Amino acid sequence: MPRGITPRQPSRSGRQDKVAKATPRAKARFAKGFSAPKKSAKATPLAGRKSAAKKTLGKTAAAPKGYNPVAPERVSEILRRLDKRYPDATCALHHKSAWELLVATILSAQCTDARVNMVTPVIFAKYPTVEAFAALKPEELEPDIRSTGFFRNKAKSVIGAARKLMSDFGGEVPRTMDELLQIPGVARKTANVVLGTWFKIADGVVVDTHVQRIARRLELTKNDNPLKIEQDLMRVIPREKWIAFSHQIIHHGRAICIARKPKCAECPLENLCHAADKTWSTVEIHKSAKP
Ligand code: SF4
């Protein structure tokens, strides 16, 4: 949106509604980005159309007084639409046990799930048990996981985790947050993935880069620290939705609400979202709703 231009507030008489037709000057002003959505624009997705994608059709403002982005009705409408769009969303990391999921999640830091899914079948075929991993030296595992990045730290974490499971948990992945957090390489995000996806235990909300970005765009949090974001989400989202919400938002972040150029014209949450970096909008933009 061009800087330095503030759209007029509609007048009480409704005169403003006709201003685009009224004068050439007003026409030009509105053509710069403040006109109401055109019928054709609504019907046609704007993603991929360079000039159109740059346009935000809603006006920019601070969130109005009294607006509550975490009002239960708004949150439940967001959840309802996510359920409808992503009814079967689940973890994209391939795994056959809690241990395999734990290892895959450790390897997925700063790496795509597709890459991890190429690496894990190789290492689980080579080292089929937790015990086999515990007996390794990091240098032995490093070449097999090199392509996932940060492979030295990841090798130490995976082997450290295997040793901890052998020494303290009878070779089994524990099923409580406190115990999982004692394992090398495991923080709340990894623990939440394992608890939610494998054990179906909702002890928190997975906050990865997608959840972090989209929670801020949707004004469900103002924080940028993942631990605080998780606390905020746990406050506003009903517990029975914690597991599904994370999976759905991660899918949404990959498919539509991407970091650089979100595909707002295709988004099921469009008219509930006031994000400052929307590429297309039928509602007011809130300056503070930033990723
Ligand atoms: S409208 Fe755009 S910014 Fe908002 S959630 Fe959808 S894709 Fe993301």
CSV table of C-alpha atoms and ligand atoms in Angstrom, one decimal:
chain,number,residue,atom,x,y,z
A,1,MET,CA,0.0,0.0,0.0
A,2,PRO,CA,1.4,3.4,-0.8
A,3,ARG,CA,2.6,5.3,2.2
A,4,GLY,CA,1.3,8.7,3.4
A,5,ILE,CA,-2.2,8.2,2.1
A,6,THR,CA,-5.0,7.8,4.6
A,7,PRO,CA,-8.4,6.7,3.3
A,8,ARG,CA,-11.3,9.0,4.2
A,9,GLN,CA,-13.8,7.8,6.7
A,10,PRO,CA,-17.2,7.2,5.2
A,11,SER,CA,-19.4,10.3,5.7
A,12,ARG,CA,-22.7,9.9,7.6
A,13,SER,CA,-24.6,10.8,4.5
A,14,GLY,CA,-23.1,7.9,2.6
A,15,ARG,CA,-21.7,10.5,0.1
A,16,GLN,CA,-18.3,8.8,0.4
A,17,ASP,CA,-19.6,5.5,-1.0
A,18,LYS,CA,-20.1,7.3,-4.3
A,19,VAL,CA,-16.9,9.2,-4.4
A,20,ALA,CA,-15.1,6.9,-6.7
A,21,LYS,CA,-17.7,7.6,-9.3
A,22,ALA,CA,-18.1,11.2,-8.5
A,23,THR,CA,-14.8,12.9,-9.5
A,24,PRO,CA,-11.8,12.0,-11.5
A,25,ARG,CA,-9.5,13.0,-8.6
A,26,ALA,CA,-11.4,10.7,-6.2
A,27,LYS,CA,-11.2,7.9,-8.8
A,28,ALA,CA,-7.5,8.3,-9.0
A,29,ARG,CA,-7.1,8.3,-5.3
A,30,PHE,CA,-9.2,5.1,-4.8
A,31,ALA,CA,-7.4,3.4,-7.7
A,32,LYS,CA,-4.2,3.6,-5.6
A,33,GLY,CA,-5.5,0.9,-3.3
A,34,PHE,CA,-8.5,2.0,-1.3
A,35,SER,CA,-11.4,1.2,-3.4
A,36,ALA,CA,-14.0,-1.4,-2.4
A,37,PRO,CA,-13.3,-4.9,-3.7
A,38,LYS,CA,-14.4,-5.3,-7.3
A,39,LYS,CA,-16.8,-8.1,-8.1
A,40,SER,CA,-14.3,-9.5,-10.6
A,41,ALA,CA,-11.5,-9.4,-7.9
A,42,LYS,CA,-13.6,-11.4,-5.5
A,43,ALA,CA,-14.3,-14.1,-8.1
A,44,THR,CA,-10.7,-14.4,-9.3
A,45,PRO,CA,-7.8,-15.5,-7.1
A,46,LEU,CA,-5.2,-12.8,-7.1
A,47,ALA,CA,-2.2,-15.0,-6.2
A,48,GLY,CA,0.3,-14.9,-9.1
A,49,ARG,CA,-1.0,-11.7,-10.5
A,50,LYS,CA,1.8,-9.3,-9.7
A,51,SER,CA,0.1,-6.0,-9.7
A,52,ALA,CA,-3.1,-7.2,-8.0
A,53,ALA,CA,-1.2,-9.2,-5.4
A,54,LYS,CA,0.6,-6.0,-4.3
A,55,LYS,CA,-2.7,-4.4,-3.5
A,56,THR,CA,-4.5,-4.4,-0.2
A,57,LEU,CA,-8.0,-3.4,-0.6
A,58,GLY,CA,-8.8,-2.8,3.1
A,59,LYS,CA,-7.7,0.4,4.8
A,60,THR,CA,-4.9,0.3,7.3
A,61,ALA,CA,-5.6,1.4,10.9
A,62,ALA,CA,-4.9,0.5,14.5
A,63,ALA,CA,-7.2,-2.1,15.8
A,64,PRO,CA,-10.5,-0.3,16.8
A,65,LYS,CA,-11.2,0.2,20.5
A,66,GLY,CA,-13.2,-2.7,21.9
A,67,TYR,CA,-12.0,-5.1,19.2
A,68,ASN,CA,-11.0,-8.4,20.9
A,69,PRO,CA,-9.1,-10.7,18.5
A,70,VAL,CA,-9.3,-13.5,21.0
A,71,ALA,CA,-13.0,-13.3,21.6
A,72,PRO,CA,-14.3,-16.9,21.9
A,73,GLU,CA,-16.7,-16.4,18.9
A,74,ARG,CA,-13.8,-15.3,16.6
A,75,VAL,CA,-11.5,-18.1,17.8
A,76,SER,CA,-14.2,-20.8,17.4
A,77,GLU,CA,-14.9,-19.5,13.9
A,78,ILE,CA,-11.2,-19.7,13.0
A,79,LEU,CA,-11.1,-23.3,14.4
A,80,ARG,CA,-14.3,-24.2,12.5
A,81,ARG,CA,-12.9,-23.0,9.2
A,82,LEU,CA,-9.5,-24.8,9.8
A,83,ASP,CA,-11.4,-28.0,10.6
A,84,LYS,CA,-13.3,-27.6,7.3
A,85,ARG,CA,-10.3,-26.9,5.2
A,86,TYR,CA,-7.9,-29.3,6.9
A,87,PRO,CA,-10.0,-32.1,8.3
A,88,ASP,CA,-7.3,-34.8,8.3
A,89,ALA,CA,-4.2,-32.7,9.0
A,90,THR,CA,-1.5,-34.6,10.9
A,91,CYS,CA,2.2,-34.8,11.3
A,92,ALA,CA,4.1,-35.0,8.0
A,93,LEU,CA,7.1,-36.8,9.5
A,94,HIS,CA,7.0,-40.5,8.7
A,95,HIS,CA,7.3,-42.7,11.8
A,96,LYS,CA,6.3,-46.1,13.1
A,97,SER,CA,7.0,-45.6,16.8
A,98,ALA,CA,7.4,-42.8,19.4
A,99,TRP,CA,11.1,-43.3,19.2
A,100,GLU,CA,11.1,-42.8,15.4
A,101,LEU,CA,8.9,-39.7,15.8
A,102,LEU,CA,11.3,-38.3,18.4
A,103,VAL,CA,14.3,-38.8,16.2
A,104,ALA,CA,12.5,-37.4,13.1
A,105,THR,CA,11.4,-34.3,15.1
A,106,ILE,CA,15.0,-33.7,16.4
A,107,LEU,CA,16.2,-33.9,12.8
A,108,SER,CA,13.5,-31.6,11.4
A,109,ALA,CA,15.0,-28.5,13.1
A,110,GLN,CA,15.9,-26.0,10.3
A,111,CYS,CA,15.1,-28.7,7.7
A,112,THR,CA,12.1,-29.7,5.6
A,113,ASP,CA,10.0,-32.7,6.5
A,114,ALA,CA,10.5,-34.1,3.0
A,115,ARG,CA,14.3,-34.2,3.6
A,116,VAL,CA,13.9,-35.8,7.0
A,117,ASN,CA,11.6,-38.4,5.4
A,118,MET,CA,14.4,-39.4,3.0
A,119,VAL,CA,17.0,-39.7,5.8
A,120,THR,CA,15.0,-41.6,8.5
A,121,PRO,CA,14.3,-44.8,6.6
A,122,VAL,CA,18.0,-45.2,6.1
A,123,ILE,CA,19.0,-44.7,9.7
A,124,PHE,CA,16.2,-46.8,11.1
A,125,ALA,CA,17.1,-49.7,8.8
A,126,LYS,CA,20.7,-49.4,9.9
A,127,TYR,CA,20.0,-49.0,13.6
A,128,PRO,CA,16.7,-50.6,14.3
A,129,THR,CA,16.5,-50.1,18.1
A,130,VAL,CA,17.1,-47.4,20.7
A,131,GLU,CA,19.9,-49.6,22.0
A,132,ALA,CA,21.6,-49.6,18.7
A,133,PHE,CA,21.5,-45.8,18.6
A,134,ALA,CA,22.8,-45.6,22.2
A,135,ALA,CA,25.8,-47.6,21.2
A,136,LEU,CA,26.9,-45.3,18.4
A,137,LYS,CA,29.5,-42.6,18.5
A,138,PRO,CA,28.4,-39.2,16.9
A,139,GLU,CA,30.9,-39.6,14.1
A,140,GLU,CA,29.2,-42.8,13.0
A,141,LEU,CA,25.8,-41.2,12.7
A,142,GLU,CA,26.9,-37.9,11.3
A,143,PRO,CA,27.3,-39.0,7.6
A,144,ASP,CA,23.8,-40.4,7.4
A,145,ILE,CA,22.1,-37.3,8.7
A,146,ARG,CA,24.4,-34.7,7.2
A,147,SER,CA,21.9,-33.5,4.6
A,148,THR,CA,19.5,-32.4,7.4
A,149,GLY,CA,21.9,-29.6,8.4
A,150,PHE,CA,23.4,-29.0,11.9
A,151,PHE,CA,24.3,-32.7,11.7
A,152,ARG,CA,27.0,-32.6,14.4
A,153,ASN,CA,24.6,-31.2,17.1
A,154,LYS,CA,21.8,-33.4,15.8
A,155,ALA,CA,23.9,-36.6,16.0
A,156,LYS,CA,24.8,-35.7,19.6
A,157,SER,CA,21.2,-35.1,20.5
A,158,VAL,CA,19.9,-38.3,18.9
A,159,ILE,CA,22.5,-40.5,20.5
A,160,GLY,CA,22.2,-38.6,23.8
A,161,ALA,CA,18.4,-39.1,23.7
A,162,ALA,CA,18.9,-42.9,23.1
A,163,ARG,CA,21.3,-43.2,26.0
A,164,LYS,CA,19.0,-41.3,28.3
A,165,LEU,CA,16.1,-43.5,27.3
A,166,MET,CA,18.2,-46.6,28.0
A,167,SER,CA,19.5,-45.3,31.3
A,168,ASP,CA,16.4,-43.7,32.8
A,169,PHE,CA,13.3,-44.9,31.0
A,170,GLY,CA,13.8,-48.6,30.2
A,171,GLY,CA,14.4,-47.8,26.5
A,172,GLU,CA,11.0,-46.4,26.1
A,173,VAL,CA,9.9,-42.8,25.2
A,174,PRO,CA,8.3,-41.3,28.3
A,175,ARG,CA,4.8,-39.9,28.0
A,176,THR,CA,5.0,-36.8,30.3
A,177,MET,CA,6.2,-33.3,29.5
A,178,ASP,CA,8.5,-33.2,32.5
A,179,GLU,CA,10.3,-36.5,31.6
A,180,LEU,CA,10.5,-35.6,27.9
A,181,LEU,CA,12.2,-32.3,28.8
A,182,GLN,CA,15.0,-34.2,30.5
A,183,ILE,CA,16.1,-35.8,27.2
A,184,PRO,CA,19.0,-34.1,25.3
A,185,GLY,CA,17.8,-32.2,22.2
A,186,VAL,CA,14.2,-32.1,23.4
A,187,ALA,CA,12.4,-28.8,24.1
A,188,ARG,CA,8.7,-28.1,24.4
A,189,LYS,CA,8.1,-28.1,20.6
A,190,THR,CA,9.5,-31.6,20.2
A,191,ALA,CA,7.8,-32.9,23.4
A,192,ASN,CA,4.5,-31.5,22.2
A,193,VAL,CA,4.9,-33.2,18.8
A,194,VAL,CA,5.6,-36.6,20.4
A,195,LEU,CA,2.9,-36.3,23.1
A,196,GLY,CA,0.2,-35.0,20.7
A,197,THR,CA,0.9,-37.0,17.6
A,198,TRP,CA,2.0,-40.4,19.1
A,199,PHE,CA,0.4,-40.5,22.5
A,200,LYS,CA,-2.6,-38.2,21.7
A,201,ILE,CA,-1.9,-36.3,24.9
A,202,ALA,CA,-2.6,-32.6,24.7
A,203,ASP,CA,-0.2,-31.0,27.1
A,204,GLY,CA,0.6,-27.9,25.0
A,205,VAL,CA,0.5,-26.5,21.6
A,206,VAL,CA,3.3,-27.1,19.1
A,207,VAL,CA,4.8,-23.7,18.2
A,208,ASP,CA,7.0,-23.9,15.1
A,209,THR,CA,7.8,-21.2,12.6
A,210,HIS,CA,4.4,-21.5,10.9
A,211,VAL,CA,2.4,-21.4,14.1
A,212,GLN,CA,4.5,-18.5,15.4
A,213,ARG,CA,3.9,-16.4,12.2
A,214,ILE,CA,0.2,-17.2,11.7
A,215,ALA,CA,-0.7,-16.8,15.4
A,216,ARG,CA,0.7,-13.3,15.2
A,217,ARG,CA,-1.0,-12.5,11.8
A,218,LEU,CA,-4.3,-13.6,13.3
A,219,GLU,CA,-3.7,-11.5,16.5
A,220,LEU,CA,-4.0,-14.6,18.7
A,221,THR,CA,-0.8,-13.4,20.4
A,222,LYS,CA,1.4,-10.3,20.5
A,223,ASN,CA,4.5,-12.2,21.7
A,224,ASP,CA,7.3,-13.4,19.6
A,225,ASN,CA,8.9,-15.8,22.1
A,226,PRO,CA,7.7,-19.3,21.3
A,227,LEU,CA,7.1,-20.2,24.9
A,228,LYS,CA,5.0,-17.1,25.5
A,229,ILE,CA,3.1,-17.7,22.2
A,230,GLU,CA,2.3,-21.3,23.4
A,231,GLN,CA,1.0,-19.9,26.7
A,232,ASP,CA,-1.2,-17.4,24.8
A,233,LEU,CA,-2.6,-20.1,22.5
A,234,MET,CA,-3.2,-22.4,25.4
A,235,ARG,CA,-5.3,-19.7,27.0
A,236,VAL,CA,-7.5,-18.9,24.0
A,237,ILE,CA,-7.8,-22.3,22.3
A,238,PRO,CA,-9.9,-25.1,23.9
A,239,ARG,CA,-7.6,-27.9,25.1
A,240,GLU,CA,-9.4,-30.5,22.9
A,241,LYS,CA,-8.3,-28.5,19.9
A,242,TRP,CA,-4.6,-28.1,20.8
A,243,ILE,CA,-3.3,-31.0,18.8
A,244,ALA,CA,-5.4,-30.5,15.6
A,245,PHE,CA,-4.8,-26.7,15.7
A,246,SER,CA,-1.0,-27.1,15.4
A,247,HIS,CA,-1.2,-29.6,12.6
A,248,GLN,CA,-3.8,-27.5,10.7
A,249,ILE,CA,-1.8,-24.2,11.1
A,250,ILE,CA,1.4,-25.9,10.0
A,251,HIS,CA,-0.5,-27.2,6.8
A,252,HIS,CA,-2.0,-23.7,6.3
A,253,GLY,CA,1.4,-22.1,6.7
A,254,ARG,CA,2.9,-24.4,4.0
A,255,ALA,CA,0.0,-24.2,1.6
A,256,ILE,CA,-1.5,-20.7,1.8
A,257,CYS,CA,-0.3,-18.4,4.6
A,258,ILE,CA,3.3,-18.6,3.5
A,259,ALA,CA,5.9,-16.3,5.0
A,260,ARG,CA,6.8,-14.0,2.1
A,261,LYS,CA,3.6,-13.7,0.1
A,262,PRO,CA,0.5,-15.2,1.7
A,263,LYS,CA,-2.2,-16.3,-0.7
A,264,CYS,CA,-4.9,-14.3,1.0
A,265,ALA,CA,-7.3,-14.4,-1.9
A,266,GLU,CA,-7.4,-18.2,-1.4
A,267,CYS,CA,-7.5,-18.2,2.4
A,268,PRO,CA,-10.6,-19.6,4.2
A,269,LEU,CA,-9.7,-17.1,7.1
A,270,GLU,CA,-9.5,-14.1,4.9
A,271,ASN,CA,-12.4,-12.0,6.3
A,272,LEU,CA,-11.3,-12.8,9.9
A,273,CYS,CA,-7.7,-11.8,9.3
A,274,HIS,CA,-6.4,-8.2,9.6
A,275,ALA,CA,-2.7,-9.0,9.1
A,276,ALA,CA,-0.6,-6.0,8.1
A,277,ASP,CA,1.2,-8.0,5.4
A,278,LYS,CA,-1.9,-9.4,3.7
A,279,THR,CA,-1.7,-9.5,-0.1
A,280,TRP,CA,-5.4,-8.9,-0.5
A,281,SER,CA,-8.1,-7.9,1.9
A,282,THR,CA,-11.8,-7.3,2.1
A,283,VAL,CA,-11.5,-6.1,5.7
A,284,GLU,CA,-9.6,-3.4,7.6
A,285,ILE,CA,-5.8,-4.0,8.0
A,286,HIS,CA,-4.4,-3.7,11.6
A,287,LYS,CA,-1.0,-2.2,11.6
A,288,SER,CA,0.1,-4.2,14.7
A,289,ALA,CA,-1.0,-7.6,13.2
A,290,LYS,CA,2.5,-8.5,12.0
A,291,PRO,CA,4.3,-11.8,11.7
B,1,SF4,S1,-5.7,-13.9,5.1
B,1,SF4,FE1,-3.6,-14.0,4.3
B,1,SF4,S2,-2.3,-13.4,6.1
B,1,SF4,FE2,-4.4,-13.9,6.9
B,1,SF4,S3,-4.3,-16.0,7.5
B,1,SF4,FE3,-5.0,-16.0,5.4
B,1,SF4,S4,-3.2,-16.2,4.1
B,1,SF4,FE4,-2.5,-15.6,6.1
